[in-house]
JSON list of C-alpha atoms in Angstrom, two decimals:
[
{"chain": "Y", "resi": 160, "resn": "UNK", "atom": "CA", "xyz": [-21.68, 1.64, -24.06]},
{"chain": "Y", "resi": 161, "resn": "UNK", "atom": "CA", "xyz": [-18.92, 1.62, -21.62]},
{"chain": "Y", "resi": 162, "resn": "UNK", "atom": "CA", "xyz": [-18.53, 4.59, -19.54]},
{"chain": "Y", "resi": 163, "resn": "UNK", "atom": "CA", "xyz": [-15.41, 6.20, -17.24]},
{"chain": "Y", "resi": 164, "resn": "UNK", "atom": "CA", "xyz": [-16.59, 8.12, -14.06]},
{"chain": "Y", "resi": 165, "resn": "UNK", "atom": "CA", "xyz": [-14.06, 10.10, -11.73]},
{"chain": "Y", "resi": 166, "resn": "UNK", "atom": "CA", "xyz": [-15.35, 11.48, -8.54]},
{"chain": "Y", "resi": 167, "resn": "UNK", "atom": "CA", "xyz": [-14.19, 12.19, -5.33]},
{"chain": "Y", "resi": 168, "resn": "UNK", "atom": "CA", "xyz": [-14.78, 10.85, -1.68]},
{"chain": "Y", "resi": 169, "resn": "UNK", "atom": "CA", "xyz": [-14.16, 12.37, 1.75]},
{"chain": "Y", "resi": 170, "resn": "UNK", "atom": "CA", "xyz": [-11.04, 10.15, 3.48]},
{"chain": "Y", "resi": 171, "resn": "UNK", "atom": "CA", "xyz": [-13.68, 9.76, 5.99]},
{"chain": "Y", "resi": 172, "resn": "UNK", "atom": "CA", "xyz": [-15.88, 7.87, 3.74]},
{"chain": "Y", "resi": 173, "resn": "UNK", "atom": "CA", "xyz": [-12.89, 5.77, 2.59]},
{"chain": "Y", "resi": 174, "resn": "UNK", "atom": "CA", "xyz": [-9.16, 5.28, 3.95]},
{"chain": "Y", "resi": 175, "resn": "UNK", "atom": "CA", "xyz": [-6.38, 6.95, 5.61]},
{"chain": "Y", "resi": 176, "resn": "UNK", "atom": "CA", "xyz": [-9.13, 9.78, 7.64]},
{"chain": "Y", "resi": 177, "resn": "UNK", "atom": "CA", "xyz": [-6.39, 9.92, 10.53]},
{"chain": "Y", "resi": 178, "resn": "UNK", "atom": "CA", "xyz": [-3.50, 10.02, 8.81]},
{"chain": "Y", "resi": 179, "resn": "UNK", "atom": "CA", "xyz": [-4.60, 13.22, 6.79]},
{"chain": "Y", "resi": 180, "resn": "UNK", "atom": "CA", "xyz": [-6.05, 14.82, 10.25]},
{"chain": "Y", "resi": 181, "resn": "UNK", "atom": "CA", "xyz": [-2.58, 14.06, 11.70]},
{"chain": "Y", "resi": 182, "resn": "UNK", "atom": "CA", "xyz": [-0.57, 15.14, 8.77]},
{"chain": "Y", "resi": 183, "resn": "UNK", "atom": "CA", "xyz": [-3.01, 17.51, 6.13]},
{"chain": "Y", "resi": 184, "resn": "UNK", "atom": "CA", "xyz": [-0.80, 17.81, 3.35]},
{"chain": "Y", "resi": 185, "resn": "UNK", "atom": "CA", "xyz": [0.32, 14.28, 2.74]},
{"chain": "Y", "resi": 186, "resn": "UNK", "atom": "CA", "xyz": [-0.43, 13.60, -0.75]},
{"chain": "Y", "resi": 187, "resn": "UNK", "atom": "CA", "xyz": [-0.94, 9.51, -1.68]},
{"chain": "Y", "resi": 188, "resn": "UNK", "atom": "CA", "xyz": [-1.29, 7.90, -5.11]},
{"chain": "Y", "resi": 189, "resn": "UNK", "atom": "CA", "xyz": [-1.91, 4.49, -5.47]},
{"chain": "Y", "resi": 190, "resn": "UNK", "atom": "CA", "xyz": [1.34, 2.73, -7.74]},
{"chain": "Y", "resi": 191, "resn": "UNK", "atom": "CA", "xyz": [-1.00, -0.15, -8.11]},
{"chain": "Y", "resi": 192, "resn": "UNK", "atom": "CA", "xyz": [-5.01, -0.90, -7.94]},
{"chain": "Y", "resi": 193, "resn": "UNK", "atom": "CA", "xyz": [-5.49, -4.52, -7.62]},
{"chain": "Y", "resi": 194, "resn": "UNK", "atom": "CA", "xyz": [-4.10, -7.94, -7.65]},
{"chain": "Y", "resi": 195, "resn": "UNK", "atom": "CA", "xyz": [-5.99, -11.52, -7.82]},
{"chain": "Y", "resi": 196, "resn": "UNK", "atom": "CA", "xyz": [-7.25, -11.22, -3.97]},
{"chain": "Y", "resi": 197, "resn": "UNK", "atom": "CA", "xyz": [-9.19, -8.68, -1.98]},
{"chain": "Y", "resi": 198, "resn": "UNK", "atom": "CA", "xyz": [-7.07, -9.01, 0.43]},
{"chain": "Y", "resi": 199, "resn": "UNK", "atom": "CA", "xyz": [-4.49, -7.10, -1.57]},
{"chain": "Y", "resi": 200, "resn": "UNK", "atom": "CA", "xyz": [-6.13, -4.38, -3.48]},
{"chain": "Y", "resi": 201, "resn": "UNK", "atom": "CA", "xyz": [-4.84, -1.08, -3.71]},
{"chain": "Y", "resi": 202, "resn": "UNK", "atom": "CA", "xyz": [-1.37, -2.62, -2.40]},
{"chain": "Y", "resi": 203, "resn": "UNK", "atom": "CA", "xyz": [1.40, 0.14, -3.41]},
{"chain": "Y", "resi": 204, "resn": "UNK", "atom": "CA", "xyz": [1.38, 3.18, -2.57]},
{"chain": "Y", "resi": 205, "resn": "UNK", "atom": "CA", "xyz": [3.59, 6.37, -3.01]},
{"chain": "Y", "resi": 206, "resn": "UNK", "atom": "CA", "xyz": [2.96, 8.75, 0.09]},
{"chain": "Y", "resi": 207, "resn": "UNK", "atom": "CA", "xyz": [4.54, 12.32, 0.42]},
{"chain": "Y", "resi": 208, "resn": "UNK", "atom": "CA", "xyz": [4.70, 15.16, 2.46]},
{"chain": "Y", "resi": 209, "resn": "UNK", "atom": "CA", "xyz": [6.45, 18.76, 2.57]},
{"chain": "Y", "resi": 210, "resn": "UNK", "atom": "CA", "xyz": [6.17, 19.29, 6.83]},
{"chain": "Y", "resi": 211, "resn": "UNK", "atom": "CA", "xyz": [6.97, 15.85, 7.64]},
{"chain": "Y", "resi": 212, "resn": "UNK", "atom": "CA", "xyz": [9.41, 13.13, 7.28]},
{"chain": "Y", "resi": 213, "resn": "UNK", "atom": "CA", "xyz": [9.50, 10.23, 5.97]},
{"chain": "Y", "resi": 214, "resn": "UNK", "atom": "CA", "xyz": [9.52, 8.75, 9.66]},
{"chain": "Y", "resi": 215, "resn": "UNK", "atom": "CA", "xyz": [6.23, 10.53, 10.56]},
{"chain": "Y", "resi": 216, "resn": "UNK", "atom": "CA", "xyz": [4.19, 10.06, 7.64]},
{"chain": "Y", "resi": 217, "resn": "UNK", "atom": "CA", "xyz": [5.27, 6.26, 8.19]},
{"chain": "Y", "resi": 218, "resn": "UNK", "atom": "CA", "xyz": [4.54, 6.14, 11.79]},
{"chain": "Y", "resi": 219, "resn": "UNK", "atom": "CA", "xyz": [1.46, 8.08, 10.91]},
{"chain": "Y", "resi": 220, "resn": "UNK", "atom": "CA", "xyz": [0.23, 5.86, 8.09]},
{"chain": "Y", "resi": 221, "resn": "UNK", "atom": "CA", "xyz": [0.73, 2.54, 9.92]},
{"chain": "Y", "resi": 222, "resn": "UNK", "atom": "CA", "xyz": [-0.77, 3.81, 13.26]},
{"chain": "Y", "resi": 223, "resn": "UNK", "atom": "CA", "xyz": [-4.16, 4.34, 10.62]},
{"chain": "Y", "resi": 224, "resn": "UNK", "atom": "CA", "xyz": [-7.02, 2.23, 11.68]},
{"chain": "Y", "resi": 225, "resn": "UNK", "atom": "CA", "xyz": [-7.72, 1.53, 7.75]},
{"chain": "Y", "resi": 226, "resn": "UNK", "atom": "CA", "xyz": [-4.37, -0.07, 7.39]},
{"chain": "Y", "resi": 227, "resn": "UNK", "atom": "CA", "xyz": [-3.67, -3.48, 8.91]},
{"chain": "Y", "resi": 228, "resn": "UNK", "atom": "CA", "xyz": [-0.71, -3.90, 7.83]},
{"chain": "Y", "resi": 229, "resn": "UNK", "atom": "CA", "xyz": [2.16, -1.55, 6.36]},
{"chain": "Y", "resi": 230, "resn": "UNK", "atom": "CA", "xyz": [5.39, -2.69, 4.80]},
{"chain": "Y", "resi": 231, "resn": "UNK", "atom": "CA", "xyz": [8.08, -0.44, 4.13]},
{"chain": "Y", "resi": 232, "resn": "UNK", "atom": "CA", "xyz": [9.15, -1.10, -0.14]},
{"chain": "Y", "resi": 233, "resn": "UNK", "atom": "CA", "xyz": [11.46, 2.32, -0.45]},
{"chain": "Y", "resi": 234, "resn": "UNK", "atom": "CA", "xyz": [11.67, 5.38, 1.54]},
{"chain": "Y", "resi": 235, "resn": "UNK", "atom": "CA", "xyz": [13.83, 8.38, -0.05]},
{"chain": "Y", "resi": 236, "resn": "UNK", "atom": "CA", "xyz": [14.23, 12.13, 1.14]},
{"chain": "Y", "resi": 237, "resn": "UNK", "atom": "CA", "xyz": [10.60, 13.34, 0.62]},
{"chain": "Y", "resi": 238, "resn": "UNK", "atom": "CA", "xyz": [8.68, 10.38, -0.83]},
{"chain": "Y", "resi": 239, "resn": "UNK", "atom": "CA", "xyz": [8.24, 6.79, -0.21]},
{"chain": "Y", "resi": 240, "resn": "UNK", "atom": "CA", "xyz": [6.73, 3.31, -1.20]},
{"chain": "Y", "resi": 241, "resn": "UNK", "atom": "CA", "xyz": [4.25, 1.59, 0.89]},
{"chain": "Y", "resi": 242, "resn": "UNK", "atom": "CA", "xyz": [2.66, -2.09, 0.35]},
{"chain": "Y", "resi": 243, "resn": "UNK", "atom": "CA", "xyz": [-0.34, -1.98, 2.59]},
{"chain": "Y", "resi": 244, "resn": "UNK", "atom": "CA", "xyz": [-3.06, -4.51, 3.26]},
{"chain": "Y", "resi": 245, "resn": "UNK", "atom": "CA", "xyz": [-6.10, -2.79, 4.35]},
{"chain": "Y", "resi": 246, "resn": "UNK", "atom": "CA", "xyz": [-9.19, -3.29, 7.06]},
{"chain": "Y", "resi": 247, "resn": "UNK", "atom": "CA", "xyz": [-12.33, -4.53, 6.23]},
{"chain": "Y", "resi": 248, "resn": "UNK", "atom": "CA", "xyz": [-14.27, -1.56, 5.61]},
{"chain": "Y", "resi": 249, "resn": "UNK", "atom": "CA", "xyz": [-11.71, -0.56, 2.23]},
{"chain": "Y", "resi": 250, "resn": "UNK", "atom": "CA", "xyz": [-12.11, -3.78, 1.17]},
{"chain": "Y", "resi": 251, "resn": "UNK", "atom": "CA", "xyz": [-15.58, -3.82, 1.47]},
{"chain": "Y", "resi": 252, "resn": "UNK", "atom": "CA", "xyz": [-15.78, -0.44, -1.09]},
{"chain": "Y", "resi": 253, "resn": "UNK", "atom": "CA", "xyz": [-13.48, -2.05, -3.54]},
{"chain": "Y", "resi": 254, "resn": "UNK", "atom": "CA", "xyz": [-15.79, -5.53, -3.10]},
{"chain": "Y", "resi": 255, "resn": "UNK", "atom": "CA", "xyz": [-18.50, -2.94, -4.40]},
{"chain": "Y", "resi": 256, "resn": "UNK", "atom": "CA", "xyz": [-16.08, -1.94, -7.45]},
{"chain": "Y", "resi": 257, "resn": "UNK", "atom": "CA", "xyz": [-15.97, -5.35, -8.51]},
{"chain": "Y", "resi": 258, "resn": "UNK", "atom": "CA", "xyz": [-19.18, -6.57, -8.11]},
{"chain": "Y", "resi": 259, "resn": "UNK", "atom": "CA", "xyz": [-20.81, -3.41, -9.97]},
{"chain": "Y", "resi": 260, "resn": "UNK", "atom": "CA", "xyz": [-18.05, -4.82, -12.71]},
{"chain": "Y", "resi": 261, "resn": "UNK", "atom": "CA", "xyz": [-15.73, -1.77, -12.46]},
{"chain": "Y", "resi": 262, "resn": "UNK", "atom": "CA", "xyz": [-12.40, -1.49, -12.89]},
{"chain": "Y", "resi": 263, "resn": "UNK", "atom": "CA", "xyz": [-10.44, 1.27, -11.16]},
{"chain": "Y", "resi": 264, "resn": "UNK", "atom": "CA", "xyz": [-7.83, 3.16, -13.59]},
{"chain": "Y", "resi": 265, "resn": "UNK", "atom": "CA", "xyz": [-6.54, 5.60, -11.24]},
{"chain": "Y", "resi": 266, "resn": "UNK", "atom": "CA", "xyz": [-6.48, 6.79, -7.77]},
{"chain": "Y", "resi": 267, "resn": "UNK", "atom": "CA", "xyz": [-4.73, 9.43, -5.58]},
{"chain": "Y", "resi": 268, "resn": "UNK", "atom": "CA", "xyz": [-5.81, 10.98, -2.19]},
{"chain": "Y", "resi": 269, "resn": "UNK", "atom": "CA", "xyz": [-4.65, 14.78, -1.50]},
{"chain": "Y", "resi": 270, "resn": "UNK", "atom": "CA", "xyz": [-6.24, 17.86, 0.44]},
{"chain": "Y", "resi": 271, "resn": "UNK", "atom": "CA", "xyz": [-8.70, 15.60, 2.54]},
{"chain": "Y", "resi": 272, "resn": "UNK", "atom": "CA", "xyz": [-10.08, 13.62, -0.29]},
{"chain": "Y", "resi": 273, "resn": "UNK", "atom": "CA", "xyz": [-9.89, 10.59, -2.63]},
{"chain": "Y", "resi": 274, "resn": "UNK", "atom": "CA", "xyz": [-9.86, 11.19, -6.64]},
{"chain": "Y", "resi": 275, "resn": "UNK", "atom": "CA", "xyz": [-11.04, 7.78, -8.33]},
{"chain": "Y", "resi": 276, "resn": "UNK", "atom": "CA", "xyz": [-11.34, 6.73, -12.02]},
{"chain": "Y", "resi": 277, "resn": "UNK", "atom": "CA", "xyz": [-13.77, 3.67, -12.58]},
{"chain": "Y", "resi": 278, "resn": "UNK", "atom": "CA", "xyz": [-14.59, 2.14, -16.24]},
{"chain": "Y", "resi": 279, "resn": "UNK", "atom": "CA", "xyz": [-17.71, 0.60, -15.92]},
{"chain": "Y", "resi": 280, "resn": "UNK", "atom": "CA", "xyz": [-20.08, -1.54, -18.55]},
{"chain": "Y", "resi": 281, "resn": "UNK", "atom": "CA", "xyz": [-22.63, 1.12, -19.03]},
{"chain": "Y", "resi": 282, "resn": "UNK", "atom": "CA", "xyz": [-24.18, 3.88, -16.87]},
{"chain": "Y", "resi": 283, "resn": "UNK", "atom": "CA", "xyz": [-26.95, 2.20, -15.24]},
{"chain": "Y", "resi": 284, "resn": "UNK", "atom": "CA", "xyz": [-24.19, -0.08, -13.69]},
{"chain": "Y", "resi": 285, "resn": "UNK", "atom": "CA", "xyz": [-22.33, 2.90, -12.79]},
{"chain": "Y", "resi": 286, "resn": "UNK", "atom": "CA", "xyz": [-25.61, 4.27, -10.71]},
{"chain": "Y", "resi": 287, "resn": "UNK", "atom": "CA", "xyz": [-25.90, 1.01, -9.35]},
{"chain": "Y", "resi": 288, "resn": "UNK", "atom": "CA", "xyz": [-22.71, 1.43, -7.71]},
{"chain": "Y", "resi": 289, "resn": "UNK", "atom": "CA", "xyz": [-23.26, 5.38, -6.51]},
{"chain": "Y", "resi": 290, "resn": "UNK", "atom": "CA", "xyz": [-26.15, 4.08, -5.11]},
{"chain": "Y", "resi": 291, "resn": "UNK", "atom": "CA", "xyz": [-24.07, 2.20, -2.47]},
{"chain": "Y", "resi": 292, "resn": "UNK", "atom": "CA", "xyz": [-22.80, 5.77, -1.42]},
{"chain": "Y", "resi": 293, "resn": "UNK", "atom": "CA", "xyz": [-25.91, 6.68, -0.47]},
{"chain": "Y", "resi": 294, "resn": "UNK", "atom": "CA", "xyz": [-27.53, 3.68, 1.23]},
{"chain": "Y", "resi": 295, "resn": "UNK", "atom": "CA", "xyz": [-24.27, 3.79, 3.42]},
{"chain": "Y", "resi": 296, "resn": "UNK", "atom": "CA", "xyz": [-24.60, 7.50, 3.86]},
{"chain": "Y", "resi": 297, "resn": "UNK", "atom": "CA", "xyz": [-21.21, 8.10, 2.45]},
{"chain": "Y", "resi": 298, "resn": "UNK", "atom": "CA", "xyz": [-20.40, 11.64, 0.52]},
{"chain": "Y", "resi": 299, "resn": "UNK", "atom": "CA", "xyz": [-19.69, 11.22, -3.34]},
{"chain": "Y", "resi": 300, "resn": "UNK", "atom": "CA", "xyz": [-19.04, 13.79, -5.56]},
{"chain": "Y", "resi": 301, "resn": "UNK", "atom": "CA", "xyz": [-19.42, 13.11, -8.91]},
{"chain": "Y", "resi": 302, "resn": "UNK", "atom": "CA", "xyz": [-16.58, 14.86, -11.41]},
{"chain": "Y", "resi": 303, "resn": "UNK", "atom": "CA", "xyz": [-17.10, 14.06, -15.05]},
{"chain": "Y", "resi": 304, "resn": "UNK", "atom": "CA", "xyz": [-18.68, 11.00, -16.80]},
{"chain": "Y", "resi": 305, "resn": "UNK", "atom": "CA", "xyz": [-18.27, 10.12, -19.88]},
{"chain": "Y", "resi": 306, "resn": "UNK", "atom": "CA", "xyz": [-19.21, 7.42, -22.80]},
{"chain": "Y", "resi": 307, "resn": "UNK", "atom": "CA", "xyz": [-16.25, 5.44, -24.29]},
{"chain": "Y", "resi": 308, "resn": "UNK", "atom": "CA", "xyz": [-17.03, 5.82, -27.43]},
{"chain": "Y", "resi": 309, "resn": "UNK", "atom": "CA", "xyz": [-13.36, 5.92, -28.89]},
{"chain": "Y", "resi": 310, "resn": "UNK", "atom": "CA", "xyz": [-11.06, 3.22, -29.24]},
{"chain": "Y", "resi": 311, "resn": "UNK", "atom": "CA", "xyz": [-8.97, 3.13, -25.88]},
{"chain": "Y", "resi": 312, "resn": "UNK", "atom": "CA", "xyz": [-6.26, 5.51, -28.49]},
{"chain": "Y", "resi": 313, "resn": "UNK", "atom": "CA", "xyz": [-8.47, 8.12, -27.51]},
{"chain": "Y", "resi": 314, "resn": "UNK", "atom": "CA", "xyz": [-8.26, 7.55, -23.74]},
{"chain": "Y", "resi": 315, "resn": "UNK", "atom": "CA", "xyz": [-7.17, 10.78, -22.99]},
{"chain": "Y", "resi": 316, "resn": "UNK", "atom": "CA", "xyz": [-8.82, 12.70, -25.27]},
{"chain": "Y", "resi": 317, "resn": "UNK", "atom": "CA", "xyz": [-6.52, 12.87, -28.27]},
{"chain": "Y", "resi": 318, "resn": "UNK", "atom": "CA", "xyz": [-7.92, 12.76, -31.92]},
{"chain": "Y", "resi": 319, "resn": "UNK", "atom": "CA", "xyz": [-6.18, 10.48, -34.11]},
{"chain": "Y", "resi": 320, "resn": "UNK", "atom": "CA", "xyz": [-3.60, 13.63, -35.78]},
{"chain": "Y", "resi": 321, "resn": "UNK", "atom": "CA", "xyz": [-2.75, 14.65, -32.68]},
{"chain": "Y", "resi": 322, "resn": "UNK", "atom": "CA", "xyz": [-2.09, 11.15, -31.51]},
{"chain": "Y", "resi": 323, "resn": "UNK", "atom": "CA", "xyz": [-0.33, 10.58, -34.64]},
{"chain": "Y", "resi": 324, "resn": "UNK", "atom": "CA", "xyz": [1.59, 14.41, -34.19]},
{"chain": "Y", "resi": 325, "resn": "UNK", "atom": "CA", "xyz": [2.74, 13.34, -30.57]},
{"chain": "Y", "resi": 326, "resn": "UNK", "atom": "CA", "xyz": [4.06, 9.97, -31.33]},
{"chain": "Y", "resi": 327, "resn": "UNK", "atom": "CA", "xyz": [6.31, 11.21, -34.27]},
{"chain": "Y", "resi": 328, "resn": "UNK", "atom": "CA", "xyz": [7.73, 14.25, -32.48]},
{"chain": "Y", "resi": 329, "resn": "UNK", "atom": "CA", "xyz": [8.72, 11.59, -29.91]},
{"chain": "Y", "resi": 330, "resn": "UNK", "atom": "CA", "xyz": [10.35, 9.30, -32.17]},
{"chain": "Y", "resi": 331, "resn": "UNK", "atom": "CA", "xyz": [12.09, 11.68, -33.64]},
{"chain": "Y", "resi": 332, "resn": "UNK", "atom": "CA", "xyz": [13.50, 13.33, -30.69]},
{"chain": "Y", "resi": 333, "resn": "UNK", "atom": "CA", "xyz": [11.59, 16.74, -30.62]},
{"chain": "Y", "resi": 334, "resn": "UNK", "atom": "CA", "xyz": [11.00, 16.30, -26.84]},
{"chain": "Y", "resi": 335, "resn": "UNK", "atom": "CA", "xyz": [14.75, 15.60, -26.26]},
{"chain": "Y", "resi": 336, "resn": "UNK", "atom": "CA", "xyz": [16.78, 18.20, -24.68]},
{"chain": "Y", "resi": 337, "resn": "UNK", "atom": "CA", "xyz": [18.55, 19.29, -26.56]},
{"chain": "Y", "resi": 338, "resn": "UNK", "atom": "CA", "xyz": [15.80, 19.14, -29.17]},
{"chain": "Y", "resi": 339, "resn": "UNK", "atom": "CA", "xyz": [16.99, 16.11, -32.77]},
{"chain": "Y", "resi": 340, "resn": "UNK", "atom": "CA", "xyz": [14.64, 18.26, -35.07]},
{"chain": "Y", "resi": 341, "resn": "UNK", "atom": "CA", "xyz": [11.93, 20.67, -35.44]},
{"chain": "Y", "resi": 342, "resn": "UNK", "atom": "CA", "xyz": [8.67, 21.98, -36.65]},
{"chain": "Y", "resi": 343, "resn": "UNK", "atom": "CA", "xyz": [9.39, 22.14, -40.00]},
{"chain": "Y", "resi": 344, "resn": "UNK", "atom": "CA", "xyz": [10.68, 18.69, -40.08]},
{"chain": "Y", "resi": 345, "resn": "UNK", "atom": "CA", "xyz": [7.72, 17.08, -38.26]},
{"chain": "Y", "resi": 346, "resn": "UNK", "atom": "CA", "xyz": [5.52, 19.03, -41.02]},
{"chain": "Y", "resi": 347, "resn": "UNK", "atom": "CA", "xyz": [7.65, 17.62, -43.97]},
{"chain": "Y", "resi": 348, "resn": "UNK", "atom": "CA", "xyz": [7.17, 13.83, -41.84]},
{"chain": "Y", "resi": 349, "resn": "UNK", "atom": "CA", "xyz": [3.72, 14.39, -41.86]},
{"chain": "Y", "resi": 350, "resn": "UNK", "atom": "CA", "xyz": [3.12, 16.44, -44.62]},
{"chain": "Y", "resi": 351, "resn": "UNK", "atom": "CA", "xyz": [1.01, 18.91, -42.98]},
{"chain": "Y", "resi": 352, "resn": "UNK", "atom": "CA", "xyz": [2.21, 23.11, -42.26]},
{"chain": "Y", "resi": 353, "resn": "UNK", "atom": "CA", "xyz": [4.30, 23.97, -39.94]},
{"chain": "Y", "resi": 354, "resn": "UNK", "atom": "CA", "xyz": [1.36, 26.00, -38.11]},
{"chain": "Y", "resi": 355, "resn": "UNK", "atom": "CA", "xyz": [-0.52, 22.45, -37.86]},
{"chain": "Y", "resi": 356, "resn": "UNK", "atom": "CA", "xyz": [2.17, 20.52, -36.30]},
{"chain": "Y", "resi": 357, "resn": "UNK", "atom": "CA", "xyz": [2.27, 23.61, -33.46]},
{"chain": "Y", "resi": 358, "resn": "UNK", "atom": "CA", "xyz": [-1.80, 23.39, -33.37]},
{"chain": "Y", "resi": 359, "resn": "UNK", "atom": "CA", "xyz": [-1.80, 19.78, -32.73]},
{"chain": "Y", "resi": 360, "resn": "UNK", "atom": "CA", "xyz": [0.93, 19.81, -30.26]},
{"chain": "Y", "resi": 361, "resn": "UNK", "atom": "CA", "xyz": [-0.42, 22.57, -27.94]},
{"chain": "Y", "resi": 362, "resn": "UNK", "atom": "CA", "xyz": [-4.19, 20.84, -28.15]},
{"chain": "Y", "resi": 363, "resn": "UNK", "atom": "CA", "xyz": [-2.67, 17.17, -27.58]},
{"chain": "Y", "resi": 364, "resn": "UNK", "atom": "CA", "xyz": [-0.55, 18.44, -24.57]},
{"chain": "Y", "resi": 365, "resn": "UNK", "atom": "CA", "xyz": [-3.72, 20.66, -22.91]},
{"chain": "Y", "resi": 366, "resn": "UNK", "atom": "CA", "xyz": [-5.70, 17.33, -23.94]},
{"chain": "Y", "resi": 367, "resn": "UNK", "atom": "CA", "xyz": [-3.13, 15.38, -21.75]},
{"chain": "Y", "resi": 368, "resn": "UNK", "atom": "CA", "xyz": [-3.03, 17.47, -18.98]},
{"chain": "Y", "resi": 369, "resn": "UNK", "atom": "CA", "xyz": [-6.42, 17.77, -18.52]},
{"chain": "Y", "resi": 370, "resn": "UNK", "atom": "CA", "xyz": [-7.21, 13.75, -18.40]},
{"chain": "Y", "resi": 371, "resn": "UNK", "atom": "CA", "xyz": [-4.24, 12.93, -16.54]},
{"chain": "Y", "resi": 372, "resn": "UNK", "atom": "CA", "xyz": [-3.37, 15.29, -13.94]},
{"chain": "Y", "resi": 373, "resn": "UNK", "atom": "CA", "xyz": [-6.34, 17.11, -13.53]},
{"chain": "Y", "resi": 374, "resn": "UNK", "atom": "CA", "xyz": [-10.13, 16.10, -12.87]},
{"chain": "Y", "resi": 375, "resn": "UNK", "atom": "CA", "xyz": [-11.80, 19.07, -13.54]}
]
């Protein structure tokens, strides 16, 4: 049975250490986690930071003896778009990834660390792979792992009602502002109470949250 693991690593065990001693509160989330070559995984990223501008964190970033190579895609007020090609040591980590068969569904670096979200075959190929951690002496902190043993529907949590609940409020424009119907309509659409169309929503939007934004 397939399982998804999210954990965290130290930007010293990973990439970008400088660039968060330089600037602390820069916050990173990768737009994209891999293409066809090694030599471009991880390749977009959207970096941010409240005490510094966009010229800093830039200057900052590209100075970063993880990144080779830094092209500017976008820069706005507070936020911009980085392709980056990384050194040899990130690769090498992400060469671990693939050869443990993993594929990485999300990743974001903030407060001094990296948050990751692997699918792997089964567990024992997922301990395989923490294993590297240690034989490197690298810090890994595991979060939550757990079986996939829903169709990929259930990704983030959601039973099939409330699945079914959130995708007909959407269609019919309850999460418009302002608001193309109600409770009591979605109850007549899915011929359920009124109180169950409110259950569902408030469980499949804490269900949400907690699997997308949050990792504990």
């Amino acid at each position: 049975m397939g399982v998804v693991a999210e954990f965290s690593i130290p930007v010293e065990s990973f990439a970008l250490a400088e660039t968060f001693d330089r600037v602390p509160d820069v916050h990173v989330e990768v737009d994209r986690l891999a293409t066809h070559s090694r030599e471009w995984v991880l390749p977009f990223l959207w970096v941010s930071s409240e005490s510094e501008s966009t010229e800093v964190v830039r200057e900052t970033v590209a100075d970063d003896s993880t990144v080779d190579e830094l092209t500017v895609v976008g820069e706005w007020a507070s936020i911009a778009l980085y392709n980056v090609h990384w050194s040899e040591s990130v690769q090498q980590l992400v060469d671990e990834i693939t050869d443990q068969h993993g594929v990485a569904l999300s990743a974001r670096a903030h407060d001094g660390k990296w948050s990751l979200r692997l699918r792997f075959v089964d567990r024992s190929i997922f301990e395989d792979f923490r294993t590297y951690f240690d034989d490197h002496d690298l810090r890994f902190e595991l979060v939550r792992i757990r079986e996939m043993q829903e169709p990929k529907q259930r990704e983030y949590g959601l039973t099939t009602p409330q699945r079914e609940t959130l995708v007909t409020a959407f269609e019919m424009g309850y999460f418009t502002v302002p608001r193309k119907t109600n409770i009591t309509d979605l109850a007549d659409e899915l011929g359920v109470s009124p109180n169950a169309v409110s259950q569902r929503l408030r469980r499949a939007n804490a269900s949400l949250v907690q699997n997308t934004l949050l990792l504990d």
